[in-house]
Amino acid sequence: MLELKFRLAERFMAISTRYPVMIIGGAEDKVNDCIILRAFFESAGGEDAIIGVIPAASREPTLVGDRYYQIFTGMGAKQVKVLDIRLREECEEARWLEALEECTGVFVTGGDQVRLCDLVGDTQLLKTIKEKLKNDVIVIAGTSAGAAMMGEKMIAGGSSGESPNPALVDLSNGLGIVPELLVDQHFHNRNRMARLLSAIAANPDKLGIGIDEDTCIAMLGDGTFEVLGKGTITIVDPGSLTHTNDIHPHQRDNTEDPNTEGYDTEGYDTEGYDTEGYNTEGYDTENRADIPAPLSLHNLKLHVLKQGDRYDYKKRSVL
C-alpha cells in the first residue's frame, strides 16, 4: 500500500527543481502525496540519492531514524544512512564523517533543537555539511527542530498564545545554515505569532519566518525561496522598524548557557506564562506583577505566503 501511494504521488507530481535548502514546519505528510519529502528526495538526486538522516534532536532517534529510512527507501533512494549520533564527540569520528562524505542529501528530523545544537554545533560534522553546501554537492532539509536550528539565532523554547512579551521566548545560537533567518515552526498550528514577534523584537536584524505544519520554504540557491505544502509561511520583516519598547533583549539570550530545562518545545502553555526555565531574574514571576508589559513594535512589514508564492529574502521582497 505504501509503495502504491508513492507511485501515485510520482504520477501526479513531477519535480524538476533542485532545492539546496528546505525548511519544514513539522508534521509533513509522510503517507499520502508526500509533496515536501518527495521534493527533498528529488533534490538529493532521486534514484541516485544517498541520503543521510540525522535524528539527533529526537529522544527516540532509532524509531525516528528508521521511519525516514523507510520513507526514502520506499521512494527509491540509492542508499539511506541513519547517522545516529548520540554524543557530541561522535561528530568528530571518522565513521560518521566518511558516511556524510558520500551523501547527496541530509535530512534533520524533529525533536529538541537545543539538544540538536548542543550535539552538532561547531563540530567537524557541521563544518563538513556547510562546506558541501557551499560547494553545491549536497542538499539539506530540516523539519520542526531541524527547521528551528537553520538560523544564526534560534528560538530555543517558550510559550504561545499571549501578546508579544519579553518573557514569552528564549533565544540561543542556531547552526547558521541560513544566518539571515529566525525560524519558528508549527506556526499557526500552535499559535506562535506572538513568540516570533517577541524574538524579532530582540533581533531586528533578522527576518522572521513562521512555518505552518506540512509546509516548507524551498530555497532556490539565488537568495529566493518558494512555498511548498498545504499551509502558509508568515514573514515578519523588521527592516523598517521604527520603535520597540523591548529593553531586555539580553535577558532572553542564553547563548552562553542555554538553560532550557522546563521549556515545552513541542507544545505550549494555554493557561498562562510557562516561566519555568526562563531567564526571569529580577521579575516577580510568582505574582506576575513584574513580568514585562506587552511589546510594541512599530512599522513592521508582514507577508503571508501560500504554495507557489516566491520571496527574495536577500532583497526582502515578494516576487
Short mmCIF file of C-alpha atoms in Angstrom, two decimals:
data_model
loop_
_atom_site.label_atom_id
_atom_site.label_comp_id
_atom_site.label_asym_id
_atom_site.label_seq_id
_atom_site.Cartn_x
_atom_site.Cartn_y
_atom_site.Cartn_z
CA MET A 1 0.00 0.00 0.00
CA LEU A 2 2.80 2.42 0.91
CA GLU A 3 4.59 1.65 -2.36
CA LEU A 4 1.36 2.28 -4.30
CA LYS A 5 0.93 5.69 -2.66
CA PHE A 6 4.47 6.68 -3.58
CA ARG A 7 3.81 5.65 -7.19
CA LEU A 8 0.62 7.71 -7.27
CA ALA A 9 2.48 10.71 -5.87
CA GLU A 10 5.14 10.31 -8.54
CA ARG A 11 2.50 10.20 -11.25
CA PHE A 12 0.70 13.33 -10.07
CA MET A 13 3.75 15.41 -9.29
CA ALA A 14 6.88 15.81 -11.37
CA ILE A 15 9.55 17.77 -9.52
CA SER A 16 12.26 19.26 -11.68
CA THR A 17 13.58 22.00 -9.37
CA ARG A 18 16.56 21.34 -7.12
CA TYR A 19 16.28 22.96 -3.69
CA PRO A 20 19.63 23.27 -1.84
CA VAL A 21 17.92 24.07 1.49
CA MET A 22 14.41 23.13 2.63
CA ILE A 23 12.99 24.38 5.94
CA ILE A 24 9.88 22.46 7.01
CA GLY A 25 7.37 23.48 9.69
CA GLY A 26 6.98 19.96 11.08
CA ALA A 27 4.32 17.25 10.70
CA GLU A 28 5.00 16.95 6.98
CA ASP A 29 2.91 14.44 5.05
CA LYS A 30 4.61 11.04 5.24
CA VAL A 31 1.96 8.70 3.82
CA ASN A 32 -0.03 10.36 1.02
CA ASP A 33 1.38 12.58 -1.75
CA CYS A 34 4.46 13.41 0.37
CA ILE A 35 4.99 16.57 -1.68
CA ILE A 36 7.66 18.04 0.59
CA LEU A 37 9.59 14.85 1.28
CA ARG A 38 9.48 13.92 -2.39
CA ALA A 39 10.82 17.37 -3.32
CA PHE A 40 13.76 16.75 -0.97
CA PHE A 41 14.26 13.24 -2.37
CA GLU A 42 14.36 14.58 -5.94
CA SER A 43 16.65 17.46 -4.93
CA ALA A 44 19.07 14.94 -3.41
CA GLY A 45 19.28 13.04 -6.70
CA GLY A 46 16.14 10.92 -6.92
CA GLU A 47 17.01 7.29 -7.56
CA ASP A 48 20.71 8.22 -7.36
CA ALA A 49 20.28 9.89 -3.96
CA ILE A 50 22.38 8.89 -0.98
CA ILE A 51 20.51 10.37 1.96
CA GLY A 52 21.86 10.83 5.47
CA VAL A 53 19.18 11.09 8.16
CA ILE A 54 20.23 12.87 11.37
CA PRO A 55 17.76 12.09 14.20
CA ALA A 56 19.93 13.67 16.92
CA ALA A 57 17.19 16.07 18.07
CA SER A 58 14.83 13.22 18.94
CA ARG A 59 14.52 11.38 22.22
CA GLU A 60 13.75 8.27 20.16
CA PRO A 61 16.41 8.51 17.44
CA THR A 62 16.23 4.83 16.48
CA LEU A 63 12.48 4.96 15.89
CA VAL A 64 12.53 8.32 14.11
CA GLY A 65 15.58 7.45 12.02
CA ASP A 66 14.01 4.19 10.91
CA ARG A 67 10.80 5.91 9.87
CA TYR A 68 12.60 8.25 7.47
CA TYR A 69 14.80 5.36 6.34
CA GLN A 70 11.66 3.51 5.29
CA ILE A 71 10.17 6.59 3.58
CA PHE A 72 13.21 7.48 1.46
CA THR A 73 13.98 3.84 0.70
CA GLY A 74 10.36 3.43 -0.42
CA MET A 75 10.77 6.40 -2.76
CA GLY A 76 13.67 4.62 -4.41
CA ALA A 77 16.79 6.29 -2.98
CA LYS A 78 20.02 4.53 -3.90
CA GLN A 79 21.03 4.42 -0.24
CA VAL A 80 19.75 5.81 3.07
CA LYS A 81 22.05 6.12 6.07
CA VAL A 82 20.90 6.93 9.58
CA LEU A 83 23.61 8.99 11.27
CA ASP A 84 22.58 8.01 14.80
CA ILE A 85 24.81 10.40 16.73
CA ARG A 86 24.24 10.32 20.49
CA LEU A 87 27.33 12.13 21.83
CA ARG A 88 28.98 15.37 20.76
CA GLU A 89 32.40 13.74 20.33
CA GLU A 90 30.92 11.35 17.78
CA CYS A 91 30.64 14.32 15.39
CA GLU A 92 34.43 14.18 15.08
CA GLU A 93 34.58 10.43 14.38
CA ALA A 94 35.74 9.18 11.00
CA ARG A 95 32.84 6.71 10.64
CA TRP A 96 30.24 9.50 10.56
CA LEU A 97 32.36 11.94 8.55
CA GLU A 98 33.04 9.26 5.94
CA ALA A 99 29.34 8.38 5.81
CA LEU A 100 28.49 12.06 5.34
CA GLU A 101 31.09 12.46 2.61
CA GLU A 102 29.10 10.12 0.35
CA CYS A 103 25.74 11.80 0.95
CA THR A 104 23.95 13.88 -1.65
CA GLY A 105 21.28 14.94 0.84
CA VAL A 106 20.99 15.39 4.62
CA PHE A 107 17.64 15.29 6.42
CA VAL A 108 17.48 16.61 10.01
CA THR A 109 14.49 15.36 11.98
CA GLY A 110 12.37 16.99 14.66
CA GLY A 111 12.72 16.81 18.43
CA ASP A 112 14.54 19.28 20.67
CA GLN A 113 16.50 21.94 18.80
CA VAL A 114 18.65 22.76 21.84
CA ARG A 115 19.73 19.13 22.13
CA LEU A 116 20.49 19.12 18.40
CA CYS A 117 22.66 22.24 18.56
CA ASP A 118 24.45 21.05 21.69
CA LEU A 119 25.41 17.85 19.87
CA VAL A 120 26.27 19.21 16.43
CA GLY A 121 27.15 22.90 16.84
CA ASP A 122 30.73 23.90 16.00
CA THR A 123 31.81 20.33 15.18
CA GLN A 124 33.57 18.85 12.18
CA LEU A 125 30.30 17.25 11.12
CA LEU A 126 28.62 20.66 10.85
CA LYS A 127 31.65 22.18 9.14
CA THR A 128 31.57 19.39 6.56
CA ILE A 129 27.87 19.92 5.89
CA LYS A 130 28.38 23.66 5.41
CA GLU A 131 31.37 23.13 3.13
CA LYS A 132 29.44 20.67 0.98
CA LEU A 133 26.51 23.12 0.80
CA LYS A 134 28.88 25.90 -0.22
CA ASN A 135 30.30 23.70 -2.97
CA ASP A 136 26.77 22.72 -4.08
CA VAL A 137 27.38 18.99 -3.70
CA ILE A 138 24.72 18.35 -1.07
CA VAL A 139 21.21 19.49 -0.17
CA ILE A 140 19.78 19.77 3.33
CA ALA A 141 16.29 19.72 4.81
CA GLY A 142 15.19 20.15 8.40
CA THR A 143 11.76 19.66 9.94
CA SER A 144 10.43 21.08 13.23
CA ALA A 145 13.54 21.26 15.47
CA GLY A 146 15.55 20.70 12.30
CA ALA A 147 13.95 23.87 10.93
CA ALA A 148 14.40 25.95 14.08
CA MET A 149 18.18 25.43 14.02
CA MET A 150 18.65 26.83 10.50
CA GLY A 151 19.32 30.44 11.50
CA GLU A 152 22.23 32.05 13.28
CA LYS A 153 19.81 32.83 16.11
CA MET A 154 17.30 30.22 17.24
CA ILE A 155 14.11 30.09 19.26
CA ALA A 156 15.12 27.66 21.99
CA GLY A 157 11.72 27.44 23.65
CA GLY A 158 8.89 29.44 25.09
CA SER A 159 5.14 29.76 25.27
CA SER A 160 2.35 30.65 22.89
CA GLY A 161 -0.98 32.38 22.67
CA GLU A 162 -0.05 35.53 24.59
CA SER A 163 0.66 39.08 23.50
CA PRO A 164 4.27 39.69 22.41
CA ASN A 165 6.29 39.86 25.60
CA PRO A 166 9.99 39.60 26.55
CA ALA A 167 9.21 36.67 28.87
CA LEU A 168 7.50 34.72 26.11
CA VAL A 169 10.55 33.38 24.29
CA ASP A 170 14.09 32.32 24.97
CA LEU A 171 16.83 32.51 22.36
CA SER A 172 20.02 30.63 21.72
CA ASN A 173 22.50 30.11 18.90
CA GLY A 174 21.38 28.10 15.90
CA LEU A 175 23.61 26.27 13.44
CA GLY A 176 23.71 29.14 10.94
CA ILE A 177 22.77 27.29 7.77
CA VAL A 178 20.82 30.38 6.66
CA PRO A 179 22.09 33.07 9.08
CA GLU A 180 19.65 35.81 7.99
CA LEU A 181 16.56 33.93 9.16
CA LEU A 182 14.96 33.43 12.57
CA VAL A 183 12.57 30.50 12.21
CA ASP A 184 9.58 29.28 14.20
CA GLN A 185 7.71 26.11 13.26
CA HIS A 186 4.28 24.50 13.86
CA PHE A 187 3.41 28.16 13.49
CA HIS A 188 -0.32 28.82 13.19
CA ASN A 189 -0.99 25.28 14.40
CA ARG A 190 0.39 26.25 17.83
CA ASN A 191 -0.44 29.96 17.81
CA ARG A 192 3.15 31.18 17.79
CA MET A 193 2.85 34.61 16.19
CA ALA A 194 3.46 36.41 19.49
CA ARG A 195 6.50 34.23 20.14
CA LEU A 196 8.04 35.11 16.77
CA LEU A 197 7.32 38.82 17.24
CA SER A 198 8.99 38.68 20.65
CA ALA A 199 12.05 37.02 19.11
CA ILE A 200 12.25 39.59 16.31
CA ALA A 201 11.98 42.46 18.80
CA ALA A 202 15.25 41.21 20.30
CA ASN A 203 16.82 40.55 16.87
CA PRO A 204 15.64 43.27 14.48
CA ASP A 205 18.48 42.43 12.08
CA LYS A 206 16.91 39.03 11.32
CA LEU A 207 14.00 38.11 9.07
CA GLY A 208 11.26 36.31 11.00
CA ILE A 209 9.86 33.18 9.34
CA GLY A 210 6.85 31.31 10.75
CA ILE A 211 6.20 27.98 9.01
CA ASP A 212 2.97 26.02 9.35
CA GLU A 213 2.89 22.25 9.61
CA ASP A 214 3.21 20.30 6.35
CA THR A 215 4.60 23.48 4.78
CA CYS A 216 8.09 24.35 3.64
CA ILE A 217 10.25 27.15 2.32
CA ALA A 218 12.24 25.63 -0.52
CA MET A 219 15.30 27.70 -1.32
CA LEU A 220 16.38 28.09 -4.91
CA GLY A 221 20.04 28.94 -4.30
CA ASP A 222 19.83 32.53 -5.53
CA GLY A 223 18.55 34.27 -2.40
CA THR A 224 14.93 33.37 -3.13
CA PHE A 225 12.58 30.65 -1.96
CA GLU A 226 9.21 29.28 -2.92
CA VAL A 227 6.50 27.82 -0.72
CA LEU A 228 5.54 24.14 -0.81
CA GLY A 229 2.80 22.41 1.17
CA LYS A 230 -0.71 22.90 2.43
CA GLY A 231 -0.24 25.74 4.95
CA THR A 232 1.24 29.22 4.91
CA ILE A 233 4.53 30.97 5.55
CA THR A 234 4.38 34.11 7.68
CA ILE A 235 7.20 36.59 7.13
CA VAL A 236 7.91 39.28 9.72
CA ASP A 237 10.24 41.89 8.24
CA PRO A 238 11.60 44.41 10.79
CA GLY A 239 13.69 46.21 8.18
CA SER A 240 11.69 49.43 8.62
CA LEU A 241 11.12 49.05 12.37
CA THR A 242 10.96 52.50 13.96
CA HIS A 243 10.25 51.65 17.60
CA THR A 244 10.12 48.85 20.13
CA ASN A 245 9.91 49.01 23.91
CA ASP A 246 11.98 45.83 24.27
CA ILE A 247 14.73 46.92 26.64
CA HIS A 248 15.75 43.49 27.96
CA PRO A 249 16.92 41.52 24.92
CA HIS A 250 19.97 40.24 26.83
CA GLN A 251 17.69 38.53 29.33
CA ARG A 252 16.33 36.31 26.57
CA ASP A 253 19.66 35.44 25.03
CA ASN A 254 21.03 32.27 26.60
CA THR A 255 23.73 31.70 24.01
CA GLU A 256 26.40 31.29 26.67
CA ASP A 257 24.40 28.93 28.88
CA PRO A 258 21.18 27.75 27.23
CA ASN A 259 19.25 26.55 30.26
CA THR A 260 16.19 25.15 28.56
CA GLU A 261 15.10 22.69 31.20
CA GLY A 262 11.40 23.18 31.70
CA TYR A 263 10.64 24.52 28.25
CA ASP A 264 7.80 22.93 26.38
CA THR A 265 9.45 22.87 22.98
CA GLU A 266 6.74 20.77 21.40
CA GLY A 267 3.60 22.37 22.80
CA TYR A 268 2.60 25.45 24.71
CA ASP A 269 1.01 26.64 27.92
CA THR A 270 -2.55 27.76 27.18
CA GLU A 271 -3.30 28.78 30.75
CA GLY A 272 -0.68 31.48 31.11
CA TYR A 273 3.04 32.08 31.06
CA ASP A 274 5.15 28.98 31.47
CA THR A 275 8.04 30.72 33.23
CA GLU A 276 9.84 27.60 34.39
CA GLY A 277 13.23 27.62 32.73
CA TYR A 278 13.01 31.22 31.52
CA ASN A 279 15.65 33.74 32.47
CA THR A 280 13.38 35.92 34.61
CA GLU A 281 15.94 37.29 37.04
CA GLY A 282 14.58 40.49 38.51
CA TYR A 283 10.96 39.63 37.75
CA ASP A 284 8.35 38.69 40.36
CA THR A 285 7.17 35.63 38.44
CA GLU A 286 5.13 34.27 41.33
CA ASN A 287 2.82 37.28 41.39
CA ARG A 288 3.42 38.15 37.72
CA ALA A 289 3.46 41.81 38.76
CA ASP A 290 6.96 42.36 37.35
CA ILE A 291 6.59 40.36 34.16
CA PRO A 292 7.31 42.92 31.43
CA ALA A 293 4.48 44.73 29.73
CA PRO A 294 3.48 43.63 26.24
CA LEU A 295 5.84 44.68 23.49
CA SER A 296 5.07 47.35 20.98
CA LEU A 297 6.70 47.20 17.55
CA HIS A 298 6.07 49.97 15.04
CA ASN A 299 6.24 49.78 11.26
CA LEU A 300 6.78 46.04 10.84
CA LYS A 301 6.11 44.54 7.43
CA LEU A 302 4.11 41.30 7.29
CA HIS A 303 3.60 38.83 4.44
CA VAL A 304 1.60 35.61 4.37
CA LEU A 305 2.51 33.26 1.52
CA LYS A 306 0.97 30.03 0.27
CA GLN A 307 2.12 27.24 -2.04
CA GLY A 308 3.63 28.59 -5.23
CA ASP A 309 4.40 32.05 -3.84
CA ARG A 310 8.00 33.19 -4.02
CA TYR A 311 10.06 35.56 -1.90
CA ASP A 312 13.52 37.14 -2.14
CA TYR A 313 14.93 37.02 1.40
CA LYS A 314 18.06 38.93 0.38
CA LYS A 315 16.11 41.89 -1.01
CA ARG A 316 13.15 41.24 1.32
CA SER A 317 10.51 41.43 -1.36
CA VAL A 318 7.70 39.25 -2.69
CA LEU A 319 8.26 38.08 -6.26
#
